[in-house]
Coordinates of C-alpha atoms in Angstrom, one line a residue:
X1 CA 0.0 0.0 0.0
X2 CA 1.5 3.4 -1.0
X3 CA 2.2 5.9 1.8
X4 CA -0.4 8.5 2.5
X5 CA 0.4 12.1 1.4
X6 CA 1.4 14.1 4.4
X7 CA 1.2 17.5 2.5
X8 CA -2.6 17.4 2.5
X9 CA -4.2 20.6 3.7
X10 CA -7.8 20.8 5.0
X11 CA -10.6 22.3 2.8
X12 CA -11.8 25.6 4.2
X13 CA -15.3 27.2 4.3
X14 CA -16.3 30.5 2.8
X15 CA -18.0 33.1 5.0
X16 CA -21.8 33.4 5.3
X17 CA -23.6 36.1 7.1
X18 CA -27.0 34.5 7.8
X19 CA -28.2 31.0 8.4
X20 CA -30.3 29.5 5.6
X21 CA -32.3 26.4 4.6
X22 CA -31.4 24.5 1.4
X23 CA -32.3 21.2 -0.1
X24 CA -28.8 21.1 -1.7
X25 CA -26.9 21.2 1.6
X26 CA -26.3 19.4 4.8
X27 CA -25.6 21.3 7.9
X28 CA -23.2 20.6 10.7
X29 CA -22.4 22.2 14.1
X30 CA -19.1 24.0 14.2
X31 CA -17.4 22.9 17.4
X32 CA -14.7 25.5 17.6
X33 CA -11.9 22.9 18.2
X34 CA -8.5 22.4 16.7
X35 CA -8.8 21.4 13.0
X36 CA -6.7 18.3 12.4
X37 CA -6.2 15.5 9.8
X38 CA -6.0 12.0 11.3
X39 CA -3.8 9.6 9.4
X40 CA -4.1 5.9 10.2
X41 CA -1.2 3.8 8.8
X42 CA -0.1 0.4 10.1
X43 CA -2.6 0.7 13.0
X44 CA -1.0 3.9 14.3
X45 CA -2.5 7.4 14.5
X46 CA -0.8 10.6 13.4
X47 CA -2.5 14.0 13.9
X48 CA -1.5 16.9 11.7
X49 CA -2.7 20.4 12.5
X50 CA -4.0 22.8 9.8
X51 CA -0.5 24.2 9.4
X52 CA 0.9 20.6 8.9
X53 CA 2.5 20.3 12.4
X54 CA 2.5 16.9 14.0
X55 CA 0.5 17.3 17.2
X56 CA 0.0 13.6 18.0
X57 CA 1.9 13.7 21.2
X58 CA -0.3 16.5 22.7
X59 CA -3.4 14.2 22.6
X60 CA -2.4 10.8 23.9
X61 CA -6.1 9.9 24.7
X62 CA -6.8 10.0 21.0
X63 CA -4.4 7.1 20.1
X64 CA -7.3 4.5 20.2
X65 CA -8.7 6.1 17.1
X66 CA -6.3 3.8 15.1
X67 CA -8.3 0.9 16.5
X68 CA -11.7 2.4 15.7
X69 CA -10.9 2.8 12.0
X70 CA -11.6 -0.5 10.2
X71 CA -9.5 0.3 7.1
X72 CA -5.8 0.9 7.3
X73 CA -4.4 3.7 5.0
X74 CA -7.2 6.1 6.1
X75 CA -7.3 9.9 6.4
X76 CA -10.0 11.6 8.4
X77 CA -10.8 15.3 8.6
X78 CA -12.2 16.7 11.8
X79 CA -11.8 18.8 15.0
X80 CA -10.2 18.0 18.3
X81 CA -12.7 19.2 20.9
X82 CA -12.0 19.5 24.7
X83 CA -14.8 18.7 27.0
X84 CA -15.4 20.4 30.3
X85 CA -16.8 18.8 33.5
X86 CA -20.3 19.4 32.2
X87 CA -19.6 17.5 29.0
X88 CA -19.8 20.7 26.9
X89 CA -17.1 21.8 24.6
X90 CA -14.7 24.4 26.2
X91 CA -11.8 25.5 24.1
X92 CA -10.3 27.4 27.0
X93 CA -9.4 24.1 28.7
X94 CA -6.9 23.5 26.0
X95 CA -4.5 26.1 27.4
X96 CA -2.9 23.7 29.9
X97 CA -2.9 20.9 27.4
X98 CA -1.1 22.9 24.7
X99 CA 1.4 24.0 27.2
X100 CA 2.4 20.3 27.7
X101 CA 0.1 19.2 30.6
X102 CA -1.0 15.5 30.3
X103 CA -4.8 14.7 30.2
X104 CA -4.6 13.1 33.7
X105 CA -4.1 16.6 35.2
X106 CA -7.8 17.4 34.5
X107 CA -6.9 20.1 31.9
X108 CA -9.4 18.6 29.4
X109 CA -10.4 15.3 27.9
X110 CA -10.6 15.6 24.1
X111 CA -12.7 13.9 21.5
X112 CA -12.2 13.9 17.8
X113 CA -15.2 15.0 15.9
X114 CA -14.7 13.5 12.4
X115 CA -16.7 14.9 9.5
X116 CA -15.0 13.7 6.4
X117 CA -13.0 10.7 5.0
X118 CA -10.3 11.6 2.5
X119 CA -8.6 8.2 2.1
X120 CA -9.6 4.6 2.8
X121 CA -7.5 1.6 2.2
X122 CA -4.9 3.9 0.8
X123 CA -7.2 5.1 -2.0
X124 CA -8.4 8.7 -2.3
X125 CA -12.1 9.5 -1.9
X126 CA -11.9 13.3 -2.4
X127 CA -13.4 13.2 -5.9
X128 CA -16.5 11.5 -4.6
X129 CA -19.6 13.6 -3.6
X130 CA -19.8 14.6 0.0
X131 CA -22.7 12.3 0.9
X132 CA -20.8 9.3 -0.4
X133 CA -17.8 10.2 1.7
X134 CA -20.1 10.6 4.7
X135 CA -21.4 7.1 4.1
X136 CA -17.9 5.7 3.8
X137 CA -16.9 7.4 7.0
X138 CA -19.8 5.8 8.9
X139 CA -18.7 2.5 7.4
X140 CA -15.1 2.6 8.5
X141 CA -15.5 4.2 11.9
X142 CA -16.5 1.9 14.7
X143 CA -17.1 2.6 18.4
X144 CA -16.9 3.2 21.2
X145 CA -13.8 5.4 21.3
X146 CA -12.6 9.0 21.2
X147 CA -13.5 9.5 17.5
X148 CA -17.1 10.3 16.7
X149 CA -18.7 10.8 13.3
X150 CA -20.3 14.3 13.4
X151 CA -24.0 14.4 13.2
X152 CA -25.6 16.5 10.4
X153 CA -29.1 17.5 9.2
X154 CA -30.5 17.8 5.8
X155 CA -32.0 21.0 4.5
X156 CA -32.8 22.8 7.8
X157 CA -29.9 25.1 8.5
X158 CA -31.8 27.8 10.4
X159 CA -33.1 25.3 13.0
X160 CA -29.6 23.9 13.6
X161 CA -28.2 27.4 13.9
X162 CA -30.8 28.3 16.6
X163 CA -30.0 25.0 18.5
X164 CA -26.3 25.9 18.3
X165 CA -27.0 29.4 19.6
X166 CA -28.9 27.9 22.6
X167 CA -25.8 25.8 23.5
X168 CA -23.5 28.8 22.8
X169 CA -21.6 26.8 20.2
X170 CA -19.6 28.7 17.6
X171 CA -22.0 28.3 14.7
X172 CA -22.9 26.0 11.8
X173 CA -21.3 25.0 8.5
X174 CA -23.4 24.3 5.4
X175 CA -21.9 21.8 2.9
X176 CA -23.2 21.1 -0.6
X177 CA -24.3 17.5 -0.8
X178 CA -22.6 17.0 -4.2
X179 CA -19.4 18.8 -3.3
X180 CA -16.0 17.2 -3.8
X181 CA -13.1 17.8 -1.3
X182 CA -10.7 20.5 -2.4
X183 CA -7.6 20.3 -0.2
X184 CA -6.3 23.7 0.9
X185 CA -9.0 25.7 -0.9
X186 CA -11.5 28.0 0.6
X187 CA -14.6 27.1 -1.3
X188 CA -18.3 28.3 -1.5
X189 CA -19.2 24.6 -1.5
X190 CA -18.8 25.0 2.3
X191 CA -20.3 28.1 4.0
X192 CA -19.6 28.9 7.6
X193 CA -22.2 30.9 9.5
X194 CA -20.7 31.9 12.9
X195 CA -22.6 32.8 16.1
X196 CA -19.8 35.1 17.0
X197 CA -16.5 36.3 15.6
X198 CA -13.2 34.6 16.5
X199 CA -9.7 34.9 15.1
X200 CA -6.0 34.0 15.4
X201 CA -3.7 36.9 16.4
X202 CA 0.0 37.3 17.2
X203 CA 1.1 38.5 20.7
X204 CA 3.4 41.5 20.4
X205 CA 3.6 42.5 24.1
X206 CA 2.2 42.0 27.5
X207 CA 1.3 44.1 30.5
X208 CA 2.3 42.9 34.0
X209 CA -0.4 42.2 36.5
X210 CA -0.4 42.6 40.2
X211 CA 0.6 39.7 42.4
X212 CA 1.5 36.1 41.7
X213 CA -2.1 35.0 41.0
X214 CA -2.3 37.4 38.1
X215 CA 1.2 37.9 36.6
X216 CA -0.2 38.8 33.2
X217 CA -2.8 41.5 33.0
X218 CA -3.1 42.0 29.3
X219 CA -1.9 40.9 25.9
X220 CA -1.2 43.3 23.0
X221 CA -2.4 41.6 19.8
X222 CA -1.7 42.2 16.2
X223 CA -1.9 40.9 12.7
X224 CA 1.2 40.5 10.4
X225 CA 1.5 43.6 8.3
X226 CA 5.2 43.2 7.2
X227 CA 7.7 40.5 7.9
X228 CA 8.3 40.7 11.7
X229 CA 6.0 43.7 12.1
X230 CA 2.4 43.8 13.4
X231 CA -0.6 46.0 13.0
X232 CA -2.2 46.4 16.5
X233 CA -5.8 45.2 16.7
X234 CA -6.6 44.8 20.4
X235 CA -5.3 44.6 23.9
X236 CA -7.1 41.7 25.6
X237 CA -7.5 41.6 29.4
X238 CA -9.0 38.9 31.6
X239 CA -9.0 35.1 31.4
X240 CA -5.3 34.9 30.6
X241 CA -3.6 31.9 32.1
X242 CA -0.6 33.8 33.4
X243 CA 1.1 30.9 35.1
X244 CA 1.2 29.1 31.8
X245 CA 2.3 32.1 29.8
X246 CA 4.9 33.8 32.1
X247 CA 7.8 31.6 31.1
X248 CA 7.0 31.6 27.4
X249 CA 6.5 35.4 27.3
X250 CA 9.7 36.2 29.2
X251 CA 11.8 34.1 26.8
X252 CA 10.6 36.3 23.9
X253 CA 11.1 39.7 25.5
X254 CA 12.8 42.4 23.4
X255 CA 13.4 46.1 23.7
X256 CA 11.9 46.9 20.3
X257 CA 8.1 47.1 19.7
X258 CA 7.0 44.8 16.9
X259 CA 4.0 47.1 16.1
X260 CA 4.1 49.5 13.1
X261 CA 2.5 52.1 15.4
X262 CA 2.9 51.9 19.2
X263 CA -0.5 51.2 20.7
X264 CA -1.9 53.1 23.7
X265 CA -0.2 51.8 26.8
X266 CA -2.0 51.0 30.0
X267 CA 1.0 50.4 32.2
X268 CA 4.5 49.1 31.8
X269 CA 4.6 47.0 28.7
X270 CA 7.1 44.3 27.8
X271 CA 7.6 44.0 24.0
X272 CA 7.8 40.5 22.5
X273 CA 9.2 39.0 19.4
X274 CA 6.1 38.2 17.3
X275 CA 6.2 34.4 17.5
X276 CA 3.3 33.3 19.7
X277 CA -0.3 32.9 18.4
X278 CA -3.5 33.0 20.5
X279 CA -7.2 32.7 19.7
X280 CA -9.6 35.5 20.6
X281 CA -13.4 35.8 20.5
X282 CA -14.9 39.3 19.9
X283 CA -18.1 41.1 19.1
X284 CA -17.1 42.7 15.8
X285 CA -14.4 44.5 13.9
X286 CA -14.3 48.2 13.4
X287 CA -13.6 49.8 10.0
X288 CA -9.9 50.2 11.0
X289 CA -9.6 46.5 11.9
X290 CA -9.7 47.0 15.7
X291 CA -11.6 44.3 17.7
X292 CA -14.5 45.2 19.9
X293 CA -14.9 43.5 23.2
X294 CA -12.1 40.9 22.7
X295 CA -12.0 37.9 25.0
X296 CA -9.0 35.6 25.3
X297 CA -9.8 31.9 24.4
X298 CA -6.6 29.9 24.4
X299 CA -3.0 29.8 23.2
X300 CA -2.4 28.2 19.8
X301 CA 1.1 26.7 19.7
X302 CA 0.0 24.6 16.7
X303 CA 0.0 27.8 14.6
X304 CA 2.7 30.3 13.6
X305 CA 2.5 33.9 12.4
X306 CA 3.0 32.6 8.9
X307 CA -0.3 30.9 9.2
X308 CA -2.0 34.1 10.2
X309 CA -0.3 36.0 7.3
X310 CA -1.5 33.4 4.8
X311 CA -5.1 33.2 6.1
X312 CA -5.5 37.0 6.6
X313 CA -5.3 37.6 2.8
X314 CA -8.7 36.2 2.2
X315 CA -10.4 35.9 5.7
X316 CA -9.4 39.1 7.5
X317 CA -8.1 37.3 10.5
X318 CA -11.1 35.1 11.0
X319 CA -10.4 31.5 11.9
X320 CA -11.4 28.9 9.3

């Protein structure tokens, strides 16, 4: 059996403004997790992030997925979703995990929400219509285990969006039933309708907090504007896991601001080399690109500023 191609990139959705009903689409919940391709070869699992980074070691509880997939030489597309104590998705719980904490510490237990099958038995399925790939996914994925085939509904996107809003999930994705899988492309065959805005941003500085319990009071965030330079979009405060960040931030301290224009300063600011990425939720973007009411969600060490630069050209900082 030939080796599976490791340069695959996930297909990305286009942006939709309003939920809609359509007989030509199925509709899935957007869970807001980490997008990852799951490769199963020789009964072993490899997880690659959207940027192509191997993140398998971060999620040891997902290793049994290899035993759930009945066909070797398989590639699944899906999201890694952390569950809180109430069983609801909570991306903020990933902060400790992505900093290297094992699952046994209570940081989060993760599931893999699988919504597509790209290879089976070493053979590509991407040219097949979506509904055929869904049927193939249901046929190869057994349970129980950490991988779950994502539920979907036919035709009724508005009702699913309302249900997602009640549970405060990020939104829904509409997918054309006849669509093929286009690796690495942002296609109108898939349309994401979010409940709120979220994005990936680069940390360019931080503000010290008061006391050991709150060592980091705020993060200065930007988007890549030039190589090594950022355009300031927000200063996010509150909910920042300072104990996890303090060592990483101090290692990147520099005397030079990475921002094109120095943002308004609250207190003493420590500038950072623009290397760390975090995820932020916000109400909306102003005409000048600034974020309104930003809320820190989690660090994203699976991403680099190059990923932000690449994605910002067609999605204005929104996460796919």
